[in-house]
């Protein structure tokens, strides 16, 4: 059987691919005559023959009567036609008897095989011939397989009878149902249902033929649909598949392919592109496919268009809803802010009407040191919370016995810091008496509150007023503290949320409307205020918003002020020099010698004419862009490393261009002014700025100022105050001036350079200074005086016995700073720092009312602090301040210190002011230990 199966497969393969070389070799080999392998067995005696049950032949053939002559029973003629199996069962033929067949049971003919040439490739139909002959040959193959033939290439008649006899002796153990070994050939979707093998297969499985026929019909339809020329069906697999599926349940494609013996060949044909359209109903299927593809494409386009329209409508709907929601929010916010503004003006009128009564009666001042700059400015302020907490001197408003202070702190202060400030504020009684034992406890006079919202918005860079607005617990706490008392708010840089907090607390604000403050505090707004007040300002221009405008204006300014060698660029909304850059234009302007010649040639009168300056203006305008890109130096190089980045911020905010003073010796000073609700203008503080990191950034101040005539300075400040009052400004503001000696006229020049409508650090330090010394600061005369203690008064009376009216006041000077930073400060605790300073003679003398006081801001990072040094003369105070910085730096610095410190720069600045040389530094170090003995606790 297996030999036949192999030959049948090879025959099909040869017919499908006759040009294959291997197939030709097989054909050549098959031409040889092969004989079956005959196994001879010795016959056993009849008596000793062992009977075997079962069939000994594969089919039921009839035998002639002559073969039964050895039987002990008579055999009739009718029994001979019943077949061998029937006669054996009736004991007419012994089961072990040898049967010889005279006439061959199957007459086989040799099938001629022809060698196919490469140039002649024939189709399957050409190989098989006509439909009837092909079907006959295929049926013959199936019939031969069913009859149990093992070799069909040679006729059986050529074998000897003895060989055939031995070949038919088949053991019963190897017999199986021959119908399972048959194969059904399907040619072009047609099966020869009259073939003997097919009929025998059908007769064998007649009970389940309905299922088998159904699967067979599905297989035929599949092969017919795909125009498969030839497929061989394995009957055994067909029976298995038919038994596994339910009746009227269509078999799957994989089930159909599993019953096909040449499955790989058929599967290749099925997978050919377009093969379906070559078979049964191919044209209709092709037309259906084309129509379906076209309809799918058209439906797809319509679907895509529909989805686009749905998406667009969704976007429009969401945008419309968002716009409406935003409009409602804006409307609500606008109404809320309008209501806050109206309430602000109502409370401001009430405050102005009752100011004289309020400032002399029991009251509470709510200090909110908020930096209400715009969001883009706050984003670039390092340590915003610490910067807002540098005005702890506001607590010293309790100097007035009728005042209680509520200080809103942007940080959580530890018990150590709270004890420090409680002790610091309790020094006033000891300062007055000169006895340290008289220190008081003023905890009930001030409260330090921290809004709980700082924990909810740790990285949102909110100003303190906004954090307080979203802190209902803190608001309720403040309400309970001010209940039944007159109270008002003193803010920092005004913000819209200051009005909201004031509305929640129902208290007035001693300050300006945020819009007015922001407009007047810009660099361009400051120049307008100064121009309205008639105060001298540097040559320059304001409200510059484009690069072309900047180039054109700077070119004009250079031609108008050819003696100015440095020009400043200031962004409108920046503060403390962070948005400032400078450029030494004359030293880098290549056409400057030619400009000087042209100016001398034309003369002053002709040079003022536009036509005479036009060529010079063109040359400068062409050269300036490249010059600025290469030589502009921003003050804050970390934020603005290049001119392009600075220019982007400058043009987005707008800005001014100003001339730098015409001298290398320049002094900057700051004056703080208060416009009270009644309209009275007071000068609160004035001091000279100290510059260590450059001429445009200040690290401290010295009080009182001694650079400008106090009367002149007060007059300028009063004029500015009147102009601000006319604009609606109220509360505290500070003015920056610059003074120098003009090199040509040798006269002192005073220019107003900046205006900040807020409560400054200098005012807070001055409040603390006056609180600790029990002194007075008269800015009109430029004097800072303190009252003498009893011992000092006795000494002065002894020295001035001849004087009838000895002075009871003593002059003092102070150097103050809130911007000291050192990375090693975070490595030690404040108690250790104080013990170290005490051992080195750094401290405050209560009787002399001079010495050093520290300001502490926070206790987490602890790398920033403030310091106030008080003394009798400015030179001594500066030297003491420098010694303090030197001692602290020497004690806490490590060899591998990381981070930046401004201690060294401040010391170098003081040395430059005092003209201290290297020899003086050594003397300074020798004198410092002797001062430790004089310092008392």
mmCIF file of N, CA and C in Angstrom, residues 491-584:
data_model
loop_
_atom_site.group_PDB
_atom_site.id
_atom_site.type_symbol
_atom_site.label_atom_id
_atom_site.label_comp_id
_atom_site.label_asym_id
_atom_site.label_seq_id
_atom_site.Cartn_x
_atom_site.Cartn_y
_atom_site.Cartn_z
ATOM 1 N N UNK A 491 1.416 96.841 52.543
ATOM 2 C CA UNK A 491 1.878 95.769 51.655
ATOM 3 C C UNK A 491 3.279 95.983 51.161
ATOM 4 N N UNK A 492 3.634 95.226 50.127
ATOM 5 C CA UNK A 492 4.933 95.365 49.473
ATOM 6 C C UNK A 492 4.740 95.929 48.087
ATOM 7 N N UNK A 493 5.134 95.145 47.074
ATOM 8 C CA UNK A 493 4.850 95.539 45.693
ATOM 9 C C UNK A 493 3.370 95.259 45.448
ATOM 10 N N UNK A 494 2.566 96.263 45.103
ATOM 11 C CA UNK A 494 1.107 96.076 45.001
ATOM 12 C C UNK A 494 0.720 95.022 43.968
ATOM 13 N N UNK A 495 -0.339 94.282 44.325
ATOM 14 C CA UNK A 495 -0.872 93.216 43.473
ATOM 15 C C UNK A 495 -2.393 93.220 43.603
ATOM 16 N N UNK A 496 -3.068 92.660 42.587
ATOM 17 C CA UNK A 496 -4.528 92.620 42.620
ATOM 18 C C UNK A 496 -5.047 91.862 43.835
ATOM 19 N N UNK A 497 -4.326 90.854 44.271
ATOM 20 C CA UNK A 497 -4.790 90.069 45.407
ATOM 21 C C UNK A 497 -4.656 90.819 46.728
ATOM 22 N N UNK A 498 -3.891 91.907 46.760
ATOM 23 C CA UNK A 498 -3.892 92.758 47.956
ATOM 24 C C UNK A 498 -5.285 93.333 48.192
ATOM 25 N N UNK A 499 -5.952 93.743 47.107
ATOM 26 C CA UNK A 499 -7.306 94.274 47.231
ATOM 27 C C UNK A 499 -8.280 93.181 47.666
ATOM 28 N N UNK A 500 -8.087 91.951 47.162
ATOM 29 C CA UNK A 500 -8.966 90.849 47.552
ATOM 30 C C UNK A 500 -8.817 90.530 49.038
ATOM 31 N N UNK A 501 -7.572 90.506 49.532
ATOM 32 C CA UNK A 501 -7.343 90.243 50.961
ATOM 33 C C UNK A 501 -7.945 91.359 51.802
ATOM 34 N N UNK A 502 -7.771 92.603 51.358
ATOM 35 C CA UNK A 502 -8.353 93.725 52.097
ATOM 36 C C UNK A 502 -9.881 93.636 52.126
ATOM 37 N N UNK A 503 -10.459 93.154 51.028
ATOM 38 C CA UNK A 503 -11.913 92.993 50.995
ATOM 39 C C UNK A 503 -12.361 91.875 51.937
ATOM 40 N N UNK A 504 -11.576 90.800 52.020
ATOM 41 C CA UNK A 504 -11.917 89.717 52.951
ATOM 42 C C UNK A 504 -11.844 90.189 54.401
ATOM 43 N N UNK A 505 -10.810 90.990 54.704
ATOM 44 C CA UNK A 505 -10.616 91.457 56.081
ATOM 45 C C UNK A 505 -11.393 92.731 56.389
ATOM 46 N N UNK A 506 -11.886 93.371 55.319
ATOM 47 C CA UNK A 506 -12.636 94.620 55.478
ATOM 48 C C UNK A 506 -11.784 95.684 56.172
ATOM 49 N N UNK A 507 -10.553 95.839 55.681
ATOM 50 C CA UNK A 507 -9.625 96.848 56.213
ATOM 51 C C UNK A 507 -9.047 97.631 55.037
ATOM 52 N N UNK A 508 -8.640 98.887 55.255
ATOM 53 C CA UNK A 508 -8.040 99.681 54.177
ATOM 54 C C UNK A 508 -6.581 99.297 53.957
ATOM 55 N N UNK A 509 -6.052 99.795 52.862
ATOM 56 C CA UNK A 509 -4.644 99.554 52.502
ATOM 57 C C UNK A 509 -3.937 100.896 52.448
ATOM 58 N N UNK A 510 -2.797 100.963 53.115
ATOM 59 C CA UNK A 510 -1.945 102.147 53.014
ATOM 60 C C UNK A 510 -1.016 101.934 51.821
ATOM 61 N N UNK A 511 -1.554 102.119 50.658
ATOM 62 C CA UNK A 511 -0.800 101.880 49.441
ATOM 63 C C UNK A 511 -1.584 102.322 48.227
ATOM 64 N N UNK A 512 -0.986 102.104 47.079
ATOM 65 C CA UNK A 512 -1.572 102.557 45.821
ATOM 66 C C UNK A 512 -2.366 101.447 45.167
ATOM 67 N N UNK A 513 -3.199 101.845 44.205
ATOM 68 C CA UNK A 513 -3.904 100.875 43.377
ATOM 69 C C UNK A 513 -2.865 100.116 42.547
ATOM 70 N N UNK A 514 -2.989 98.796 42.416
ATOM 71 C CA UNK A 514 -1.968 98.024 41.688
ATOM 72 C C UNK A 514 -1.688 98.528 40.281
ATOM 73 N N UNK A 515 -2.727 98.917 39.522
ATOM 74 C CA UNK A 515 -2.490 99.388 38.153
ATOM 75 C C UNK A 515 -1.653 100.651 38.149
ATOM 76 N N UNK A 516 -1.956 101.574 39.062
ATOM 77 C CA UNK A 516 -1.194 102.825 39.126
ATOM 78 C C UNK A 516 0.236 102.551 39.545
ATOM 79 N N UNK A 517 0.407 101.681 40.540
ATOM 80 C CA UNK A 517 1.754 101.386 41.022
ATOM 81 C C UNK A 517 2.589 100.713 39.937
ATOM 82 N N UNK A 518 2.007 99.776 39.222
ATOM 83 C CA UNK A 518 2.756 99.086 38.174
ATOM 84 C C UNK A 518 3.106 100.018 37.029
ATOM 85 N N UNK A 519 2.225 100.955 36.708
ATOM 86 C CA UNK A 519 2.500 101.887 35.614
ATOM 87 C C UNK A 519 3.599 102.873 35.983
ATOM 88 N N UNK A 520 3.547 103.386 37.198
ATOM 89 C CA UNK A 520 4.534 104.386 37.610
ATOM 90 C C UNK A 520 5.868 103.773 38.001
ATOM 91 N N UNK A 521 5.879 102.475 38.358
ATOM 92 C CA UNK A 521 7.128 101.839 38.788
ATOM 93 C C UNK A 521 7.978 101.355 37.631
ATOM 94 N N UNK A 522 7.450 101.322 36.420
ATOM 95 C CA UNK A 522 8.267 100.908 35.290
ATOM 96 C C UNK A 522 9.329 101.964 35.010
ATOM 97 N N UNK A 523 10.352 101.560 34.297
ATOM 98 C CA UNK A 523 11.441 102.502 33.987
ATOM 99 C C UNK A 523 10.935 103.643 33.117
ATOM 100 N N UNK A 524 10.062 103.325 32.179
ATOM 101 C CA UNK A 524 9.503 104.395 31.344
ATOM 102 C C UNK A 524 8.566 105.279 32.155
ATOM 103 N N UNK A 525 7.726 104.667 33.030
ATOM 104 C CA UNK A 525 6.838 105.462 33.872
ATOM 105 C C UNK A 525 7.602 106.337 34.849
ATOM 106 N N UNK A 526 8.742 105.862 35.350
ATOM 107 C CA UNK A 526 9.558 106.663 36.268
ATOM 108 C C UNK A 526 10.062 107.923 35.580
ATOM 109 N N UNK A 527 10.520 107.783 34.333
ATOM 110 C CA UNK A 527 11.018 108.971 33.618
ATOM 111 C C UNK A 527 9.896 109.975 33.387
ATOM 112 N N UNK A 528 8.668 109.474 33.147
ATOM 113 C CA UNK A 528 7.552 110.399 32.985
ATOM 114 C C UNK A 528 7.246 111.125 34.300
ATOM 115 N N UNK A 529 7.305 110.403 35.416
ATOM 116 C CA UNK A 529 7.083 111.040 36.720
ATOM 117 C C UNK A 529 8.158 112.092 36.988
ATOM 118 N N UNK A 530 9.413 111.755 36.722
ATOM 119 C CA UNK A 530 10.507 112.698 36.968
ATOM 120 C C UNK A 530 10.386 113.922 36.070
ATOM 121 N N UNK A 531 9.984 113.676 34.820
ATOM 122 C CA UNK A 531 9.812 114.824 33.920
ATOM 123 C C UNK A 531 8.679 115.720 34.399
ATOM 124 N N UNK A 532 7.586 115.108 34.914
ATOM 125 C CA UNK A 532 6.489 115.915 35.441
ATOM 126 C C UNK A 532 6.869 116.679 36.693
ATOM 127 N N UNK A 533 7.814 116.129 37.481
ATOM 128 C CA UNK A 533 8.246 116.804 38.709
ATOM 129 C C UNK A 533 9.363 117.807 38.458
ATOM 130 N N UNK A 534 9.899 117.876 37.256
ATOM 131 C CA UNK A 534 10.987 118.801 36.960
ATOM 132 C C UNK A 534 12.297 118.384 37.595
ATOM 133 N N UNK A 535 12.487 117.107 37.813
ATOM 134 C CA UNK A 535 13.715 116.595 38.423
ATOM 135 C C UNK A 535 14.683 116.213 37.312
ATOM 136 N N UNK A 536 15.961 116.569 37.436
ATOM 137 C CA UNK A 536 16.920 116.222 36.378
ATOM 138 C C UNK A 536 17.091 114.704 36.252
ATOM 139 N N UNK A 537 17.168 114.253 35.031
ATOM 140 C CA UNK A 537 17.345 112.829 34.735
ATOM 141 C C UNK A 537 18.478 112.666 33.727
ATOM 142 N N UNK A 538 19.038 111.480 33.590
ATOM 143 C CA UNK A 538 20.097 111.269 32.594
ATOM 144 C C UNK A 538 19.548 111.429 31.190
ATOM 145 N N UNK A 539 20.385 111.839 30.229
ATOM 146 C CA UNK A 539 19.938 111.852 28.830
ATOM 147 C C UNK A 539 19.512 110.448 28.411
ATOM 148 N N UNK A 540 18.397 110.370 27.731
ATOM 149 C CA UNK A 540 17.915 109.051 27.331
ATOM 150 C C UNK A 540 16.563 109.126 26.669
ATOM 151 N N UNK A 541 15.973 107.944 26.472
ATOM 152 C CA UNK A 541 14.671 107.829 25.825
ATOM 153 C C UNK A 541 13.950 106.648 26.462
ATOM 154 N N UNK A 542 12.621 106.701 26.403
ATOM 155 C CA UNK A 542 11.793 105.676 27.048
ATOM 156 C C UNK A 542 10.829 105.063 26.046
ATOM 157 N N UNK A 543 10.108 104.014 26.502
ATOM 158 C CA UNK A 543 9.081 103.325 25.712
ATOM 159 C C UNK A 543 9.639 102.813 24.386
ATOM 160 N N UNK A 544 10.693 102.030 24.479
ATOM 161 C CA UNK A 544 11.308 101.413 23.303
ATOM 162 C C UNK A 544 10.825 99.965 23.231
ATOM 163 N N UNK A 545 10.237 99.588 22.088
ATOM 164 C CA UNK A 545 9.637 98.259 21.968
ATOM 165 C C UNK A 545 10.085 97.496 20.728
ATOM 166 N N UNK A 546 10.863 98.107 19.836
ATOM 167 C CA UNK A 546 11.340 97.416 18.642
ATOM 168 C C UNK A 546 12.839 97.635 18.498
ATOM 169 N N UNK A 547 13.472 96.715 17.795
ATOM 170 C CA UNK A 547 14.920 96.818 17.600
ATOM 171 C C UNK A 547 15.262 97.995 16.693
ATOM 172 N N UNK A 548 14.433 98.250 15.677
ATOM 173 C CA UNK A 548 14.691 99.401 14.810
ATOM 174 C C UNK A 548 14.603 100.701 15.598
ATOM 175 N N UNK A 549 13.596 100.776 16.470
ATOM 176 C CA UNK A 549 13.466 101.966 17.299
ATOM 177 C C UNK A 549 14.673 102.119 18.222
ATOM 178 N N UNK A 550 15.149 101.003 18.756
ATOM 179 C CA UNK A 550 16.321 101.071 19.647
ATOM 180 C C UNK A 550 17.547 101.608 18.914
ATOM 181 N N UNK A 551 17.804 101.092 17.700
ATOM 182 C CA UNK A 551 18.975 101.537 16.936
ATOM 183 C C UNK A 551 18.854 103.014 16.571
ATOM 184 N N UNK A 552 17.670 103.394 16.134
ATOM 185 C CA UNK A 552 17.481 104.787 15.714
ATOM 186 C C UNK A 552 17.621 105.742 16.908
ATOM 187 N N UNK A 553 16.991 105.408 18.039
ATOM 188 C CA UNK A 553 17.045 106.293 19.210
ATOM 189 C C UNK A 553 18.463 106.375 19.757
ATOM 190 N N UNK A 554 19.154 105.231 19.830
ATOM 191 C CA UNK A 554 20.530 105.251 20.349
ATOM 192 C C UNK A 554 21.445 106.062 19.440
ATOM 193 N N UNK A 555 21.239 105.971 18.138
ATOM 194 C CA UNK A 555 22.057 106.774 17.211
ATOM 195 C C UNK A 555 21.834 108.260 17.450
ATOM 196 N N UNK A 556 20.589 108.645 17.651
ATOM 197 C CA UNK A 556 20.302 110.050 17.930
ATOM 198 C C UNK A 556 20.943 110.502 19.249
ATOM 199 N N UNK A 557 20.851 109.626 20.278
ATOM 200 C CA UNK A 557 21.418 109.985 21.577
ATOM 201 C C UNK A 557 22.934 110.119 21.505
ATOM 202 N N UNK A 558 23.578 109.277 20.719
ATOM 203 C CA UNK A 558 25.036 109.370 20.584
ATOM 204 C C UNK A 558 25.427 110.693 19.936
ATOM 205 N N UNK A 559 24.689 111.087 18.907
ATOM 206 C CA UNK A 559 24.985 112.355 18.239
ATOM 207 C C UNK A 559 24.692 113.545 19.152
ATOM 208 N N UNK A 560 23.653 113.457 19.996
ATOM 209 C CA UNK A 560 23.313 114.563 20.892
ATOM 210 C C UNK A 560 24.242 114.644 22.105
ATOM 211 N N UNK A 561 24.827 113.512 22.506
ATOM 212 C CA UNK A 561 25.670 113.479 23.712
ATOM 213 C C UNK A 561 26.952 112.716 23.399
ATOM 214 N N UNK A 562 27.801 113.355 22.623
ATOM 215 C CA UNK A 562 29.017 112.689 22.176
ATOM 216 C C UNK A 562 30.036 112.516 23.300
ATOM 217 N N UNK A 563 29.835 113.207 24.432
ATOM 218 C CA UNK A 563 30.768 113.049 25.549
ATOM 219 C C UNK A 563 30.436 111.842 26.419
ATOM 220 N N UNK A 564 29.242 111.253 26.237
ATOM 221 C CA UNK A 564 28.842 110.084 27.023
ATOM 222 C C UNK A 564 29.531 108.853 26.457
ATOM 223 N N UNK A 565 30.275 108.145 27.292
ATOM 224 C CA UNK A 565 31.039 106.992 26.822
ATOM 225 C C UNK A 565 30.367 105.644 27.143
ATOM 226 N N UNK A 566 29.367 105.639 28.013
ATOM 227 C CA UNK A 566 28.665 104.392 28.345
ATOM 228 C C UNK A 566 27.163 104.646 28.356
ATOM 229 N N UNK A 567 26.412 103.682 27.765
ATOM 230 C CA UNK A 567 24.962 103.793 27.723
ATOM 231 C C UNK A 567 24.348 102.571 28.415
ATOM 232 N N UNK A 568 23.240 102.814 29.108
ATOM 233 C CA UNK A 568 22.552 101.777 29.873
ATOM 234 C C UNK A 568 21.243 101.405 29.196
ATOM 235 N N UNK A 569 20.913 100.128 29.253
ATOM 236 C CA UNK A 569 19.650 99.608 28.732
ATOM 237 C C UNK A 569 18.896 98.964 29.901
ATOM 238 N N UNK A 570 17.700 99.469 30.207
ATOM 239 C CA UNK A 570 16.935 99.006 31.356
ATOM 240 C C UNK A 570 15.561 98.504 30.910
ATOM 241 N N UNK A 571 15.252 97.242 31.250
ATOM 242 C CA UNK A 571 13.925 96.689 30.971
ATOM 243 C C UNK A 571 12.914 97.280 31.950
ATOM 244 N N UNK A 572 11.688 97.470 31.499
ATOM 245 C CA UNK A 572 10.688 98.211 32.274
ATOM 246 C C UNK A 572 10.348 97.561 33.609
ATOM 247 N N UNK A 573 10.120 96.254 33.617
ATOM 248 C CA UNK A 573 9.529 95.603 34.790
ATOM 249 C C UNK A 573 10.530 94.954 35.724
ATOM 250 N N UNK A 574 11.805 95.005 35.414
ATOM 251 C CA UNK A 574 12.802 94.371 36.267
ATOM 252 C C UNK A 574 13.204 95.308 37.405
ATOM 253 N N UNK A 575 13.784 94.711 38.454
ATOM 254 C CA UNK A 575 14.177 95.485 39.628
ATOM 255 C C UNK A 575 15.552 95.044 40.108
ATOM 256 N N UNK A 576 16.144 95.865 40.969
ATOM 257 C CA UNK A 576 17.439 95.585 41.590
ATOM 258 C C UNK A 576 18.536 95.298 40.577
ATOM 259 N N UNK A 577 18.441 95.925 39.425
ATOM 260 C CA UNK A 577 19.487 95.809 38.417
ATOM 261 C C UNK A 577 19.479 94.536 37.610
ATOM 262 N N UNK A 578 18.494 93.640 37.821
ATOM 263 C CA UNK A 578 18.500 92.367 37.102
ATOM 264 C C UNK A 578 18.208 92.557 35.622
ATOM 265 N N UNK A 579 17.452 93.577 35.253
ATOM 266 C CA UNK A 579 17.110 93.799 33.854
ATOM 267 C C UNK A 579 17.900 94.936 33.236
ATOM 268 N N UNK A 580 19.161 95.092 33.635
ATOM 269 C CA UNK A 580 19.995 96.194 33.153
ATOM 270 C C UNK A 580 21.209 95.642 32.419
ATOM 271 N N UNK A 581 21.574 96.325 31.352
ATOM 272 C CA UNK A 581 22.798 96.013 30.608
ATOM 273 C C UNK A 581 23.467 97.330 30.223
ATOM 274 N N UNK A 582 24.762 97.264 29.959
ATOM 275 C CA UNK A 582 25.495 98.489 29.601
ATOM 276 C C UNK A 582 26.464 98.182 28.476
ATOM 277 N N UNK A 583 26.854 99.221 27.780
ATOM 278 C CA UNK A 583 27.776 99.079 26.658
ATOM 279 C C UNK A 583 28.619 100.353 26.537
ATOM 280 N N UNK A 584 29.925 100.188 26.453
ATOM 281 C CA UNK A 584 30.841 101.317 26.226
ATOM 282 C C UNK A 584 30.909 101.568 24.719
#
